[in-house]
Coordinates of C-alpha atoms and ligand atoms in Angstrom, one line a residue:
M12 CA -38.5 -58.8 40.0
A13 CA -39.5 -59.2 43.8
R14 CA -42.4 -60.5 45.0
L15 CA -45.0 -59.0 46.9
V16 CA -45.8 -60.9 50.4
I17 CA -48.6 -59.4 52.2
V18 CA -49.4 -60.4 55.8
S19 CA -52.7 -59.9 57.4
N20 CA -54.7 -61.6 60.3
R21 CA -58.0 -61.4 58.1
V22 CA -57.4 -62.9 54.7
A23 CA -60.4 -62.9 52.0
M24 CA -59.8 -66.4 50.9
P25 CA -60.7 -67.4 47.3
R26 CA -64.4 -67.5 46.8
E27 CA -65.2 -65.9 49.9
R28 CA -67.4 -62.9 49.7
L29 CA -65.8 -59.9 51.0
S30 CA -69.1 -58.6 52.6
R31 CA -68.0 -59.3 56.2
A32 CA -64.5 -58.6 55.9
G33 CA -64.3 -54.8 56.6
G34 CA -62.1 -52.5 54.9
L35 CA -58.6 -54.2 55.1
A36 CA -59.4 -57.1 53.3
V37 CA -61.3 -55.2 50.5
A38 CA -58.2 -53.1 50.1
L39 CA -55.7 -56.0 50.0
R40 CA -57.5 -58.2 47.8
E41 CA -57.4 -55.2 45.2
S42 CA -53.5 -54.7 45.9
L43 CA -52.7 -58.5 45.2
G44 CA -54.8 -58.6 42.4
Q45 CA -52.8 -56.0 40.7
H46 CA -49.4 -57.2 41.8
G47 CA -49.8 -61.0 42.3
G48 CA -47.8 -62.3 45.2
L49 CA -48.5 -64.2 48.3
W50 CA -51.1 -63.6 51.0
Y51 CA -50.2 -64.8 54.4
G52 CA -52.2 -64.7 57.6
W53 CA -55.0 -66.3 59.7
S54 CA -57.4 -69.0 57.8
G55 CA -60.1 -67.9 59.7
E56 CA -60.3 -71.4 61.1
V57 CA -60.1 -72.5 64.8
S58 CA -58.8 -76.3 65.1
E59 CA -57.7 -78.2 68.2
N60 CA -54.2 -79.1 67.0
P61 CA -53.4 -76.5 64.0
D62 CA -51.1 -78.0 61.5
P63 CA -47.9 -76.1 62.0
A64 CA -47.0 -75.6 58.3
P65 CA -49.7 -73.1 56.3
R66 CA -52.3 -74.5 53.9
R67 CA -51.3 -73.3 50.4
I68 CA -53.9 -72.3 47.8
R69 CA -53.3 -70.7 44.6
Q70 CA -55.8 -68.5 42.4
G71 CA -55.0 -66.4 39.5
R72 CA -51.9 -64.4 40.5
I73 CA -52.4 -64.7 44.1
D74 CA -50.9 -67.6 46.4
Y75 CA -52.5 -67.8 50.0
A76 CA -50.7 -69.3 52.9
V77 CA -53.0 -69.6 55.8
L78 CA -52.4 -71.1 59.2
D79 CA -55.3 -72.0 61.8
L80 CA -55.4 -70.8 65.5
S81 CA -55.8 -72.9 68.3
P82 CA -58.7 -72.3 70.5
E83 CA -56.4 -71.0 73.0
E84 CA -54.4 -68.7 70.4
H85 CA -58.0 -67.4 69.3
K86 CA -59.0 -66.3 72.4
G87 CA -55.6 -65.0 73.7
F88 CA -54.1 -63.5 70.6
Y89 CA -57.2 -62.5 68.6
L90 CA -60.2 -62.0 71.1
D91 CA -58.4 -61.1 74.4
F92 CA -55.3 -59.0 73.2
S93 CA -56.2 -57.8 69.5
N94 CA -59.8 -57.0 70.0
G95 CA -60.0 -56.8 73.8
I96 CA -57.0 -54.5 74.4
L97 CA -55.5 -53.0 71.4
W98 CA -58.6 -52.1 69.6
P99 CA -60.0 -50.1 72.3
L100 CA -56.7 -48.6 73.3
C101 CA -56.4 -47.4 69.5
H102 CA -59.7 -46.1 69.6
Y103 CA -59.2 -44.1 72.9
R104 CA -61.6 -46.6 75.0
L105 CA -59.5 -47.2 77.9
G106 CA -62.5 -47.8 80.0
L107 CA -63.3 -50.9 78.0
I108 CA -59.7 -52.7 78.4
D109 CA -59.3 -55.5 80.6
F110 CA -55.6 -56.2 80.5
R111 CA -54.4 -59.5 81.3
R112 CA -50.6 -60.4 81.0
S113 CA -51.8 -63.9 79.6
A114 CA -53.3 -62.2 76.7
W115 CA -50.2 -60.3 76.1
E116 CA -48.1 -63.3 75.9
S117 CA -50.3 -65.1 73.6
Y118 CA -50.0 -62.4 71.4
L119 CA -46.3 -62.3 71.3
A120 CA -46.6 -66.3 70.9
V121 CA -48.8 -66.2 68.0
N122 CA -46.5 -63.3 66.3
A123 CA -43.6 -65.6 66.9
R124 CA -45.4 -68.6 65.4
F125 CA -46.6 -66.7 62.2
A126 CA -43.0 -65.5 61.6
E127 CA -41.4 -68.8 62.3
Q128 CA -43.6 -70.2 59.2
L129 CA -43.1 -67.2 57.3
V130 CA -39.4 -67.5 57.2
A131 CA -39.7 -70.9 55.4
Q132 CA -42.0 -69.3 52.7
L133 CA -39.6 -66.4 51.9
K134 CA -37.2 -65.7 48.9
S135 CA -34.4 -63.2 49.8
D136 CA -35.8 -60.4 47.7
D137 CA -39.6 -60.6 48.8
I138 CA -40.9 -57.2 49.7
I139 CA -42.9 -57.9 52.8
W140 CA -46.1 -55.7 53.7
V141 CA -47.5 -56.5 57.1
H142 CA -51.1 -55.0 58.0
D143 CA -52.7 -54.0 61.1
Y144 CA -52.7 -54.3 64.9
H145 CA -52.5 -58.0 64.9
F146 CA -49.1 -58.3 63.7
I147 CA -47.1 -55.3 65.1
P148 CA -44.4 -57.6 66.5
L149 CA -44.0 -59.6 63.1
A150 CA -41.1 -57.8 61.8
A151 CA -39.1 -57.9 65.1
E152 CA -39.6 -61.6 65.2
L153 CA -38.8 -62.0 61.5
R154 CA -35.4 -59.9 62.1
R155 CA -34.7 -62.2 64.9
R156 CA -34.9 -65.1 62.6
G157 CA -32.3 -63.3 60.2
V158 CA -34.8 -61.9 57.8
Q159 CA -33.0 -58.9 56.2
N160 CA -35.8 -58.3 53.6
R161 CA -37.7 -54.9 53.3
I162 CA -40.5 -54.9 55.5
G163 CA -43.3 -52.3 55.7
F164 CA -46.2 -52.0 58.2
F165 CA -49.4 -50.1 57.7
L166 CA -51.9 -49.5 60.5
H167 CA -55.6 -49.4 59.3
I168 CA -56.7 -48.0 62.6
P169 CA -55.6 -44.7 64.6
F170 CA -52.4 -44.8 66.5
P171 CA -53.3 -43.3 70.0
A172 CA -51.6 -40.1 71.6
P173 CA -48.6 -41.1 73.9
E174 CA -50.5 -40.6 76.9
V175 CA -53.1 -43.2 76.0
L176 CA -50.7 -45.6 74.5
A177 CA -48.6 -45.3 77.8
A178 CA -51.7 -47.2 79.6
L179 CA -51.0 -50.3 78.1
P180 CA -48.4 -52.4 80.0
G181 CA -45.6 -53.4 77.5
H182 CA -46.2 -50.1 75.6
D183 CA -42.4 -49.8 75.1
R184 CA -42.0 -53.2 73.9
L185 CA -44.8 -52.5 71.1
V186 CA -43.2 -49.5 69.7
R187 CA -39.8 -51.0 69.9
D188 CA -41.2 -53.7 67.7
L189 CA -42.9 -51.1 65.5
C190 CA -39.5 -49.9 64.8
A191 CA -38.2 -53.2 63.3
Y192 CA -40.0 -52.0 60.0
D193 CA -38.6 -50.1 57.5
L194 CA -41.7 -48.2 56.9
V195 CA -44.7 -47.6 58.9
G196 CA -47.6 -46.2 57.3
F197 CA -50.6 -44.5 59.0
Q198 CA -54.0 -43.1 57.7
T199 CA -53.4 -39.7 58.9
R200 CA -50.8 -37.3 59.5
G201 CA -52.2 -37.1 63.3
D202 CA -51.1 -40.6 63.6
V203 CA -47.7 -40.1 62.5
R204 CA -47.6 -37.1 65.0
A205 CA -48.8 -39.5 67.7
L206 CA -46.0 -41.8 67.1
T207 CA -43.5 -39.1 66.7
E208 CA -44.5 -37.6 70.1
Y209 CA -44.0 -41.2 71.5
I210 CA -40.6 -41.3 70.3
L211 CA -39.6 -37.9 71.5
H212 CA -41.2 -38.3 74.7
E213 CA -41.0 -41.8 75.7
S214 CA -37.9 -43.2 74.2
D215 CA -34.3 -42.0 73.6
G216 CA -35.0 -41.9 69.8
T217 CA -34.6 -39.0 67.5
V218 CA -37.1 -37.6 64.8
L219 CA -36.1 -35.9 61.6
G220 CA -39.2 -33.9 60.0
N221 CA -41.2 -31.2 61.8
A222 CA -43.8 -31.7 64.2
G223 CA -46.9 -31.5 62.0
S224 CA -45.3 -33.3 59.1
E225 CA -46.9 -36.2 57.6
D226 CA -43.4 -37.9 56.5
V227 CA -40.5 -38.2 59.2
R228 CA -37.5 -40.3 59.7
I229 CA -37.1 -41.8 63.1
S230 CA -34.0 -43.2 64.6
A231 CA -34.9 -45.3 67.8
F232 CA -34.1 -48.5 69.4
G233 CA -31.2 -49.0 67.2
R234 CA -33.0 -48.7 64.1
D235 CA -33.5 -46.0 61.2
L236 CA -37.1 -46.1 59.7
R237 CA -39.3 -44.0 57.9
A238 CA -43.1 -43.0 59.1
G239 CA -45.8 -41.6 56.8
A240 CA -49.2 -40.7 56.2
F241 CA -50.6 -42.8 53.4
P242 CA -54.6 -42.3 53.4
I243 CA -56.3 -45.3 52.1
G244 CA -58.8 -44.8 49.1
I245 CA -61.3 -47.1 47.3
D246 CA -61.7 -47.8 43.8
T247 CA -63.7 -44.7 42.9
A248 CA -64.4 -45.5 39.3
E249 CA -65.3 -49.1 40.0
F250 CA -67.9 -48.1 42.9
A251 CA -69.2 -45.2 40.9
S252 CA -70.1 -47.5 37.7
L253 CA -71.5 -50.2 40.2
A254 CA -73.8 -47.8 41.8
A255 CA -75.0 -46.6 38.5
A256 CA -75.7 -50.0 37.2
E257 CA -77.4 -50.9 40.3
A258 CA -80.0 -48.0 40.0
G259 CA -81.9 -50.0 37.9
S260 CA -81.6 -53.3 39.5
D261 CA -84.5 -55.2 41.1
E262 CA -83.1 -54.9 44.5
T263 CA -82.7 -51.0 44.5
Q264 CA -86.2 -50.8 42.7
R265 CA -87.8 -53.0 45.6
L266 CA -85.7 -50.5 48.0
S267 CA -87.4 -47.6 46.5
E268 CA -90.9 -49.0 46.2
S269 CA -90.9 -50.1 49.7
L270 CA -89.9 -46.2 50.8
V271 CA -93.2 -45.1 48.8
G272 CA -91.4 -41.5 48.3
R273 CA -89.8 -40.9 51.6
S274 CA -86.1 -40.0 52.0
L275 CA -83.5 -42.5 52.8
V276 CA -80.8 -42.0 55.5
I277 CA -78.3 -44.9 55.4
G278 CA -75.7 -46.3 58.1
V279 CA -73.4 -49.2 57.0
D280 CA -71.0 -50.5 59.5
R281 CA -69.5 -53.6 61.3
L282 CA -71.6 -53.8 64.4
D283 CA -68.5 -52.1 66.3
Y284 CA -68.7 -49.7 69.5
S285 CA -65.9 -47.6 67.7
K286 CA -68.7 -47.0 64.9
G287 CA -70.9 -44.5 67.2
I288 CA -74.0 -46.4 66.3
P289 CA -76.1 -45.7 69.5
Q290 CA -75.2 -42.1 69.3
R291 CA -76.3 -42.2 65.8
F292 CA -79.8 -43.8 66.7
E293 CA -80.1 -41.0 69.4
A294 CA -79.8 -38.4 67.1
F295 CA -82.4 -39.9 64.6
H296 CA -84.5 -40.1 67.7
H297 CA -83.9 -36.5 68.5
L298 CA -84.8 -35.4 65.0
L299 CA -88.1 -37.1 65.2
G300 CA -88.6 -35.6 68.6
S301 CA -87.7 -32.3 67.9
R302 CA -88.9 -31.8 64.0
P303 CA -92.1 -33.2 63.4
E304 CA -92.2 -32.2 59.8
H305 CA -89.9 -35.4 59.5
H306 CA -92.5 -37.7 60.6
G307 CA -93.7 -40.2 58.0
K308 CA -91.1 -38.7 55.5
V309 CA -88.0 -40.0 56.5
T310 CA -86.6 -43.6 56.9
F311 CA -83.2 -44.6 58.4
M312 CA -81.8 -47.8 57.4
Q313 CA -78.7 -49.2 59.6
I314 CA -77.0 -51.9 58.0
A315 CA -74.6 -53.9 60.6
P316 CA -73.6 -57.0 60.3
I317 CA -72.5 -58.8 63.6
S318 CA -68.7 -58.6 64.1
R319 CA -66.6 -60.4 67.0
G320 CA -69.4 -61.5 68.6
E321 CA -67.6 -63.5 71.0
V322 CA -66.2 -60.3 72.8
A323 CA -68.5 -59.1 75.4
Q324 CA -68.5 -55.6 74.8
Y325 CA -69.7 -56.3 71.2
R326 CA -72.5 -58.3 72.8
K327 CA -73.5 -55.4 75.0
L328 CA -73.5 -53.3 72.0
R329 CA -76.2 -55.6 70.0
N330 CA -78.2 -55.5 73.1
E331 CA -78.3 -51.8 73.4
L332 CA -79.1 -51.3 69.6
D333 CA -82.1 -53.9 69.7
G334 CA -83.3 -51.8 72.7
L335 CA -82.9 -48.5 70.8
T336 CA -84.5 -49.7 67.5
G337 CA -87.6 -50.9 69.4
R338 CA -87.8 -47.6 71.6
I339 CA -87.8 -45.6 68.5
N340 CA -89.9 -47.3 66.3
G341 CA -92.4 -48.0 69.5
K342 CA -92.5 -44.3 70.1
F343 CA -93.0 -42.9 66.5
A344 CA -94.0 -45.7 64.1
E345 CA -97.2 -45.4 62.1
F346 CA -99.2 -48.4 60.8
D347 CA -97.8 -47.5 57.4
W348 CA -94.2 -45.9 58.5
V349 CA -91.5 -47.8 60.6
P350 CA -88.9 -45.1 61.0
V351 CA -85.8 -47.5 61.7
R352 CA -84.9 -50.5 59.7
Y353 CA -82.1 -52.4 61.4
L354 CA -80.4 -55.0 59.7
N355 CA -77.7 -57.3 61.2
R356 CA -76.5 -58.7 57.8
A357 CA -74.0 -58.0 55.3
F358 CA -74.7 -57.4 51.4
A359 CA -72.9 -57.8 48.4
R360 CA -71.0 -54.8 47.2
N361 CA -73.1 -54.0 44.3
S362 CA -76.3 -54.0 46.5
L363 CA -74.6 -51.7 48.9
A364 CA -73.7 -49.2 46.2
G365 CA -77.4 -49.3 45.0
F366 CA -78.6 -48.6 48.5
Y367 CA -76.0 -45.7 48.9
R368 CA -77.1 -44.1 45.6
H369 CA -80.6 -44.2 46.7
A370 CA -80.0 -42.6 50.1
K371 CA -80.3 -39.0 50.4
V372 CA -78.0 -39.0 53.5
G373 CA -75.1 -41.1 54.1
L374 CA -74.7 -41.1 58.2
V375 CA -71.2 -42.0 59.3
T376 CA -70.6 -41.1 62.8
P377 CA -67.6 -43.2 64.3
L378 CA -66.4 -42.0 67.8
R379 CA -62.7 -42.9 66.2
D380 CA -62.0 -44.4 62.9
G381 CA -58.8 -44.9 61.1
M382 CA -60.1 -43.9 57.8
N383 CA -63.7 -45.2 57.4
L384 CA -64.4 -46.3 53.7
V385 CA -68.0 -46.5 53.9
A386 CA -67.9 -42.4 54.0
K387 CA -65.9 -42.9 50.6
E388 CA -68.2 -45.4 49.0
Y389 CA -71.3 -43.5 49.8
V390 CA -69.8 -40.4 47.9
A391 CA -68.5 -42.4 45.2
S392 CA -72.0 -44.1 44.5
Q393 CA -73.8 -40.9 44.0
D394 CA -75.7 -39.7 41.0
A395 CA -73.8 -36.6 39.9
A396 CA -77.2 -35.0 38.6
D397 CA -78.8 -35.3 42.2
P398 CA -76.2 -36.3 44.8
G399 CA -77.0 -36.9 48.6
V400 CA -75.3 -35.4 51.5
L401 CA -72.7 -37.0 53.6
V402 CA -72.7 -36.5 57.4
L403 CA -69.5 -37.2 58.7
S404 CA -67.7 -37.6 62.2
R405 CA -64.9 -35.2 62.7
F406 CA -63.0 -38.2 64.3
A407 CA -63.0 -40.4 61.0
G408 CA -59.6 -40.2 59.1
A409 CA -61.8 -39.7 56.0
A410 CA -62.9 -36.3 57.5
R411 CA -59.2 -34.9 56.7
E412 CA -60.3 -35.5 52.9
M413 CA -63.9 -35.2 52.9
K414 CA -64.2 -31.5 53.5
G415 CA -67.7 -31.2 51.5
A416 CA -69.3 -33.4 54.3
L417 CA -71.3 -31.9 56.8
I418 CA -68.8 -32.6 59.9
V419 CA -70.3 -33.4 63.0
N420 CA -69.1 -34.4 66.7
P421 CA -70.2 -37.9 66.9
Y422 CA -70.8 -37.4 70.9
D423 CA -73.2 -34.6 70.3
T424 CA -76.3 -36.1 69.3
E425 CA -78.3 -32.9 69.0
H426 CA -75.4 -31.5 66.5
I427 CA -75.9 -34.8 64.5
S428 CA -79.6 -34.2 64.4
D429 CA -79.3 -30.7 63.2
A430 CA -77.0 -32.0 60.4
L431 CA -79.4 -34.6 59.5
H432 CA -82.2 -31.9 59.2
R433 CA -79.7 -29.7 57.2
A434 CA -78.7 -32.4 54.9
L435 CA -82.6 -33.6 54.3
V436 CA -83.5 -30.0 52.9
M437 CA -80.3 -29.0 51.2
P438 CA -80.8 -27.4 48.1
L439 CA -79.6 -29.2 45.0
E440 CA -76.8 -26.4 44.1
E441 CA -75.2 -26.8 47.6
R442 CA -75.5 -30.5 47.3
R443 CA -73.7 -30.5 44.0
Q444 CA -71.1 -28.4 45.0
R445 CA -70.0 -30.4 48.2
W446 CA -70.3 -33.5 46.2
E447 CA -68.1 -32.4 43.5
S448 CA -65.4 -31.2 45.7
M449 CA -65.2 -34.7 47.4
M450 CA -65.2 -36.5 44.1
A451 CA -62.1 -34.5 43.2
V452 CA -60.4 -35.8 46.1
L453 CA -61.6 -39.6 45.7
N454 CA -60.7 -39.6 41.9
V455 CA -57.0 -38.7 42.9
N456 CA -56.6 -40.7 46.1
T457 CA -57.7 -44.0 44.9
I458 CA -56.7 -47.4 46.3
A459 CA -54.3 -47.9 43.6
H460 CA -52.8 -44.5 44.4
W461 CA -52.7 -45.7 47.9
R462 CA -51.1 -49.0 47.1
E463 CA -48.6 -47.7 44.6
T464 CA -47.4 -44.6 46.8
Y465 CA -46.7 -46.9 49.7
L466 CA -45.0 -49.5 47.7
A467 CA -42.9 -47.1 46.1
A468 CA -41.9 -45.6 49.4
L469 CA -41.2 -48.9 50.9
Q470 CA -39.0 -49.9 47.7
A471 CA -37.2 -46.7 47.9
E472 CA -35.9 -47.5 51.6
G473 CA -32.6 -48.9 51.3
G474 CA -31.7 -48.8 47.6
P475 CA -34.0 -49.7 44.7
Q476 CA -35.8 -52.7 44.3
M477 CA -38.4 -53.6 41.8
L478 CA -41.5 -55.0 42.4
E479 CA -43.2 -57.1 40.1
A480 CA -45.2 -55.1 37.9
A481 CA -49.0 -54.3 38.5
G482 CA -51.1 -56.1 36.2
Ligands
LIG526 P1 -63.7 -50.9 59.2 O1 -62.7 -51.3 58.4 O2 -63.4 -50.8 60.7 O3 -64.9 -52.2 59.1 P2 -64.2 -49.3 57.0 O4 -65.6 -48.3 56.8 O5 -63.1 -48.6 56.9 O6 -64.6 -49.9 58.4 O7 -64.6 -50.3 55.9 C1 -65.7 -51.3 55.7 C2 -65.9 -52.1 54.7 O8 -66.7 -53.1 54.9 C3 -66.6 -51.2 53.7 O9 -65.8 -51.7 52.6 C4 -67.8 -51.6 53.5 O10 -68.5 -51.5 52.3 C5 -67.7 -53.0 54.0 N1 -68.9 -53.3 54.7 C6 -69.5 -53.0 55.9 N2 -70.6 -53.3 56.4 C7 -71.2 -54.2 55.4 C8 -72.1 -54.8 55.2 N3 -73.3 -54.7 56.0 N4 -72.3 -55.5 54.2 C9 -71.3 -55.4 53.2 N5 -70.2 -55.0 53.6 C10 -69.9 -54.1 54.5
LIG527 O1 -60.1 -52.7 59.4 C1 -60.1 -52.6 60.7 C2 -60.2 -54.3 60.9 O2 -60.0 -54.4 62.2 C3 -59.5 -55.1 60.2 O3 -58.2 -55.3 60.8 C4 -60.1 -56.4 60.2 O4 -60.0 -57.3 59.2 C5 -61.3 -56.0 59.9 O5 -61.6 -54.5 60.7 C6 -62.7 -56.9 60.4 O6 -62.7 -57.2 61.7 P1 -62.2 -58.8 62.0 O7 -61.1 -59.3 61.3 O8 -61.8 -58.7 63.6 O9 -63.4 -59.5 61.8

């Protein structure tokens, strides 16, 4: 039986709470918990002279093998290239990119170093599954070192249209390296289309499968591979039962008492400029400014733990939100009502589930997002008898599936404000219908479904190969 080897920059180490980790770590811990196997990536530590060999830890069915980054690698590979260049590029924020060749070189060098160390850990029949934009060149580096295993890749964030991608010096090398995988998975068919168009218009490659297809075969840069859409999900049943159990918890009760009967609007995000948080604050500001009937009746709680605090754009965002919170509260607060509660901290998953369930509106308005798991968690947490309403950006991958949400343009703050009003006054019957249609999707497209369909597709590439069974 083949072993599953997962590679990702962020590794949720044993005993580490998942709360700061983002969607990727949540999904991968679930996948490895089921199959067992090796989780290889960055330790999260920066050290002056990193040990060349990975540190190994075993817990339950998961072996962890992690490397530290040197301060130079942390800056060049993680801060400057992955999060200072690739992240804004993939989120269509070209104006935020500060391209430096040294960062690109560091990115390639770290990929080469991680590949070098991984080779020593591999067995010939391992199935390797690499995740996210930090490690696009990893398969090419492994192939260069003679690795012939099946290697899959999944991109958790959007894949940009070719016109955008072409702004990156070295875009052709990046896509050539992407083609060293056997299966490239994306969140949506729009991402598959973007890669397809790149291959057709920016390379000599060919694509089998029609333009709008969510599953294509690519021949390019001397390789044949498959690319497809595998929308990531959540553990819907687990989230629903967590939320139901939390409804009576002390914490949820305290939240409820603190609201003294007011409706709660909730936002939960890493503090990231792709999440559209300032626009969301402006929309709430507009709601209060234009509809006085909500004064004293609605509280907006934004939970946003600091993320990538060393990157300048993230620090700027933090200052902006501090200012907006002060401005809205200064203008509208009463001695017994503070309209915006803004918390820069993470919460345990069960607490979040209880908060979601208590909120009449889940406000999820990214300017671009690969999927957005918070939207799905919010829906799964609702009480079937009295569900809340999801207000969702059309630019989140989740909008392809969550048709029962009120879909908004996140750049149009007045549109968001109208949707907020509509959500706050929506009759029970409509709320139920919308929620049921979204739950029907969430009950099928679960995290287990994502993992199994992806891995089945990867195993099918190049002949049958069985993975160790899911536990
Ligand atoms: P991203 O991967 O870009 O961070 P997602 O919405 O896809 O965005 O995933 C975020 C994950 O991180 C979700 O599982 C969410 O519950 C979790 N998360 C986000 N903010 C917090 C927070 N303040 N406390 C705990 N978990 C959080
Ligand atoms: O899901 C997108 C993602 O960038 C993951 O790759 C990452 O692990 C997560 O967000 C959190 O970001 P970071 O690892 O930079 O803290």
